[in-house]
Short mmCIF file of N, CA and C in Angstrom, two decimals:
data_model
loop_
_atom_site.label_atom_id
_atom_site.label_comp_id
_atom_site.label_asym_id
_atom_site.label_seq_id
_atom_site.Cartn_x
_atom_site.Cartn_y
_atom_site.Cartn_z
N UNK M 28 40.73 -24.20 -0.33
CA UNK M 28 40.84 -24.07 1.10
C UNK M 28 40.10 -22.79 1.53
N UNK M 29 39.48 -22.82 2.70
CA UNK M 29 38.74 -21.65 3.17
C UNK M 29 39.64 -20.75 4.00
N UNK M 30 39.32 -19.48 3.96
CA UNK M 30 40.10 -18.52 4.74
C UNK M 30 39.62 -18.51 6.18
N UNK M 31 40.52 -18.33 7.07
CA UNK M 31 40.17 -18.24 8.48
C UNK M 31 39.80 -16.79 8.80
N UNK M 32 38.80 -16.59 9.64
CA UNK M 32 38.45 -15.22 10.01
C UNK M 32 39.55 -14.59 10.84
N UNK M 33 39.58 -13.27 10.82
CA UNK M 33 40.59 -12.55 11.59
C UNK M 33 40.35 -12.80 13.07
N UNK M 34 41.41 -12.86 13.86
CA UNK M 34 41.22 -13.09 15.30
C UNK M 34 40.45 -11.91 15.93
N UNK M 35 39.65 -12.23 16.93
CA UNK M 35 38.82 -11.23 17.58
C UNK M 35 39.53 -10.73 18.83
N UNK M 36 39.57 -9.41 18.96
CA UNK M 36 40.19 -8.80 20.14
C UNK M 36 39.13 -8.73 21.24
N UNK M 37 39.31 -9.45 22.34
CA UNK M 37 38.29 -9.46 23.40
C UNK M 37 38.02 -8.07 23.99
N UNK M 38 39.05 -7.23 24.04
CA UNK M 38 38.85 -5.88 24.60
C UNK M 38 37.95 -5.04 23.69
N UNK M 39 38.11 -5.19 22.37
CA UNK M 39 37.22 -4.46 21.44
C UNK M 39 35.79 -4.94 21.55
N UNK M 40 35.61 -6.25 21.74
CA UNK M 40 34.27 -6.81 21.88
C UNK M 40 33.63 -6.29 23.16
N UNK M 41 34.38 -6.30 24.26
CA UNK M 41 33.84 -5.78 25.52
C UNK M 41 33.45 -4.31 25.39
N UNK M 42 34.28 -3.53 24.74
CA UNK M 42 33.98 -2.10 24.56
C UNK M 42 32.74 -1.91 23.70
N UNK M 43 32.60 -2.71 22.64
CA UNK M 43 31.42 -2.59 21.78
C UNK M 43 30.16 -3.00 22.53
N UNK M 44 30.25 -4.04 23.33
CA UNK M 44 29.09 -4.48 24.10
C UNK M 44 28.71 -3.43 25.14
N UNK M 45 29.68 -2.83 25.79
CA UNK M 45 29.40 -1.79 26.77
C UNK M 45 28.74 -0.59 26.11
N UNK M 46 29.23 -0.21 24.93
CA UNK M 46 28.65 0.92 24.21
C UNK M 46 27.21 0.61 23.78
N UNK M 47 26.98 -0.58 23.28
CA UNK M 47 25.64 -0.98 22.87
C UNK M 47 24.69 -0.99 24.07
N UNK M 48 25.17 -1.51 25.19
CA UNK M 48 24.32 -1.54 26.38
C UNK M 48 23.98 -0.12 26.84
N UNK M 49 24.93 0.79 26.79
CA UNK M 49 24.66 2.18 27.19
C UNK M 49 23.63 2.82 26.27
N UNK M 50 23.73 2.55 24.97
CA UNK M 50 22.76 3.10 24.02
C UNK M 50 21.37 2.52 24.28
N UNK M 51 21.29 1.21 24.49
CA UNK M 51 20.00 0.59 24.75
C UNK M 51 19.40 1.05 26.08
N UNK M 52 20.21 1.23 27.10
CA UNK M 52 19.71 1.74 28.38
C UNK M 52 19.16 3.15 28.22
N UNK M 53 19.86 3.99 27.45
CA UNK M 53 19.39 5.35 27.22
C UNK M 53 18.07 5.34 26.44
N UNK M 54 17.98 4.47 25.44
CA UNK M 54 16.73 4.37 24.67
C UNK M 54 15.58 3.93 25.55
N UNK M 55 15.82 2.93 26.39
CA UNK M 55 14.77 2.43 27.28
C UNK M 55 14.33 3.51 28.26
N UNK M 56 15.27 4.28 28.77
CA UNK M 56 14.91 5.36 29.69
C UNK M 56 14.10 6.44 28.98
N UNK M 57 14.39 6.69 27.71
CA UNK M 57 13.66 7.71 26.97
C UNK M 57 12.26 7.24 26.59
N UNK M 58 12.10 5.96 26.32
CA UNK M 58 10.82 5.43 25.84
C UNK M 58 9.89 5.06 26.99
N UNK M 59 10.42 4.73 28.14
CA UNK M 59 9.62 4.23 29.26
C UNK M 59 8.46 5.14 29.65
N UNK M 60 8.65 6.46 29.77
CA UNK M 60 7.51 7.30 30.16
C UNK M 60 6.37 7.27 29.14
N UNK M 61 6.70 7.25 27.87
CA UNK M 61 5.65 7.21 26.85
C UNK M 61 4.90 5.89 26.89
N UNK M 62 5.62 4.80 27.08
CA UNK M 62 4.98 3.48 27.15
C UNK M 62 4.09 3.40 28.39
N UNK M 63 4.56 3.91 29.50
CA UNK M 63 3.78 3.88 30.73
C UNK M 63 2.52 4.73 30.59
N UNK M 64 2.63 5.90 29.97
CA UNK M 64 1.46 6.75 29.77
C UNK M 64 0.45 6.07 28.85
N UNK M 65 0.92 5.43 27.79
CA UNK M 65 0.02 4.73 26.89
C UNK M 65 -0.67 3.58 27.60
N UNK M 66 0.04 2.86 28.43
CA UNK M 66 -0.56 1.75 29.17
C UNK M 66 -1.63 2.25 30.14
N UNK M 67 -1.37 3.37 30.78
CA UNK M 67 -2.37 3.94 31.69
C UNK M 67 -3.60 4.40 30.93
N UNK M 68 -3.42 5.00 29.77
CA UNK M 68 -4.57 5.43 28.97
C UNK M 68 -5.39 4.23 28.51
N UNK M 69 -4.72 3.16 28.09
CA UNK M 69 -5.45 1.95 27.68
C UNK M 69 -6.20 1.33 28.85
N UNK M 70 -5.60 1.33 30.03
CA UNK M 70 -6.27 0.77 31.20
C UNK M 70 -7.50 1.61 31.56
N UNK M 71 -7.38 2.94 31.48
CA UNK M 71 -8.52 3.80 31.78
C UNK M 71 -9.63 3.59 30.75
N UNK M 72 -9.26 3.47 29.49
CA UNK M 72 -10.26 3.23 28.44
C UNK M 72 -10.94 1.87 28.64
N UNK M 73 -10.19 0.88 29.04
CA UNK M 73 -10.77 -0.45 29.28
C UNK M 73 -11.75 -0.39 30.45
N UNK M 74 -11.41 0.38 31.50
CA UNK M 74 -12.32 0.50 32.63
C UNK M 74 -13.60 1.22 32.24
N UNK M 75 -13.50 2.21 31.35
CA UNK M 75 -14.67 2.97 30.93
C UNK M 75 -15.60 2.13 30.05
N UNK M 76 -15.02 1.33 29.18
CA UNK M 76 -15.83 0.61 28.21
C UNK M 76 -16.24 -0.78 28.68
N UNK M 77 -15.70 -1.26 29.78
CA UNK M 77 -16.04 -2.60 30.27
C UNK M 77 -17.47 -2.58 30.81
N UNK M 78 -18.26 -3.57 30.47
CA UNK M 78 -19.62 -3.62 31.01
C UNK M 78 -19.58 -3.92 32.51
N UNK M 79 -20.62 -3.47 33.23
CA UNK M 79 -20.67 -3.69 34.68
C UNK M 79 -20.73 -5.18 34.99
N UNK M 80 -21.54 -5.92 34.26
CA UNK M 80 -21.60 -7.36 34.44
C UNK M 80 -21.60 -8.00 33.06
N UNK M 81 -20.68 -8.89 32.82
CA UNK M 81 -20.62 -9.50 31.49
C UNK M 81 -21.88 -10.32 31.21
N UNK M 82 -22.44 -10.13 30.04
CA UNK M 82 -23.63 -10.88 29.65
C UNK M 82 -23.23 -12.29 29.27
N UNK M 83 -24.02 -13.24 29.69
CA UNK M 83 -23.75 -14.64 29.37
C UNK M 83 -24.22 -14.95 27.96
N UNK M 84 -23.85 -16.09 27.46
CA UNK M 84 -24.30 -16.45 26.11
C UNK M 84 -25.81 -16.70 26.10
N UNK M 85 -26.43 -16.56 24.93
CA UNK M 85 -27.87 -16.73 24.79
C UNK M 85 -28.25 -18.20 24.83
N UNK M 86 -27.30 -19.07 24.73
CA UNK M 86 -27.59 -20.50 24.74
C UNK M 86 -26.55 -21.19 25.63
N UNK M 87 -26.87 -22.38 26.10
CA UNK M 87 -25.88 -23.09 26.91
C UNK M 87 -24.59 -23.34 26.12
N UNK M 88 -23.50 -23.47 26.84
CA UNK M 88 -22.20 -23.62 26.18
C UNK M 88 -22.13 -24.91 25.37
N UNK M 89 -22.89 -25.92 25.76
CA UNK M 89 -22.80 -27.20 25.05
C UNK M 89 -23.58 -27.20 23.76
N UNK M 90 -24.44 -26.20 23.52
CA UNK M 90 -25.25 -26.17 22.31
C UNK M 90 -24.56 -25.29 21.26
N UNK M 91 -24.09 -25.89 20.23
CA UNK M 91 -23.35 -25.18 19.20
C UNK M 91 -24.31 -24.63 18.14
N UNK M 92 -24.04 -23.46 17.58
CA UNK M 92 -24.87 -22.95 16.50
C UNK M 92 -24.68 -23.75 15.21
N UNK M 93 -23.67 -24.60 15.18
CA UNK M 93 -23.36 -25.38 13.98
C UNK M 93 -23.92 -26.79 14.05
N UNK M 94 -24.70 -27.10 15.07
CA UNK M 94 -25.26 -28.43 15.20
C UNK M 94 -24.38 -29.32 16.03
N UNK M 95 -24.75 -30.59 16.15
CA UNK M 95 -23.97 -31.51 16.99
C UNK M 95 -22.58 -31.77 16.39
N UNK M 96 -21.68 -32.15 17.26
CA UNK M 96 -20.32 -32.46 16.81
C UNK M 96 -20.34 -33.70 15.93
N UNK M 97 -19.52 -33.70 14.92
CA UNK M 97 -19.44 -34.86 14.03
C UNK M 97 -18.58 -35.91 14.69
N UNK M 98 -19.01 -37.15 14.57
CA UNK M 98 -18.24 -38.24 15.14
C UNK M 98 -17.45 -38.95 14.04
N UNK M 99 -16.40 -39.61 14.44
CA UNK M 99 -15.59 -40.35 13.47
C UNK M 99 -16.29 -41.65 13.11
N UNK M 100 -16.18 -41.99 11.87
CA UNK M 100 -16.69 -43.29 11.45
C UNK M 100 -15.62 -44.32 11.64
N UNK M 101 -16.00 -45.45 12.15
CA UNK M 101 -15.00 -46.51 12.39
C UNK M 101 -15.14 -47.61 11.37
#
């Protein structure tokens, strides 16, 4: 026969969830400025390195460098 798990106290679960949420909120508040600064730096770098006008392909899109598409044999 299998053992039954111990009954769960709802008040202890609520307290643990509240504590976990407080810890996660504090972590998010501490990390948010660093993440925002990194995102701004990446955006600035992307603006600096982005070409003024994107160059198109050297060949039409339908012309593959690998030759024509293979068809199924029936």
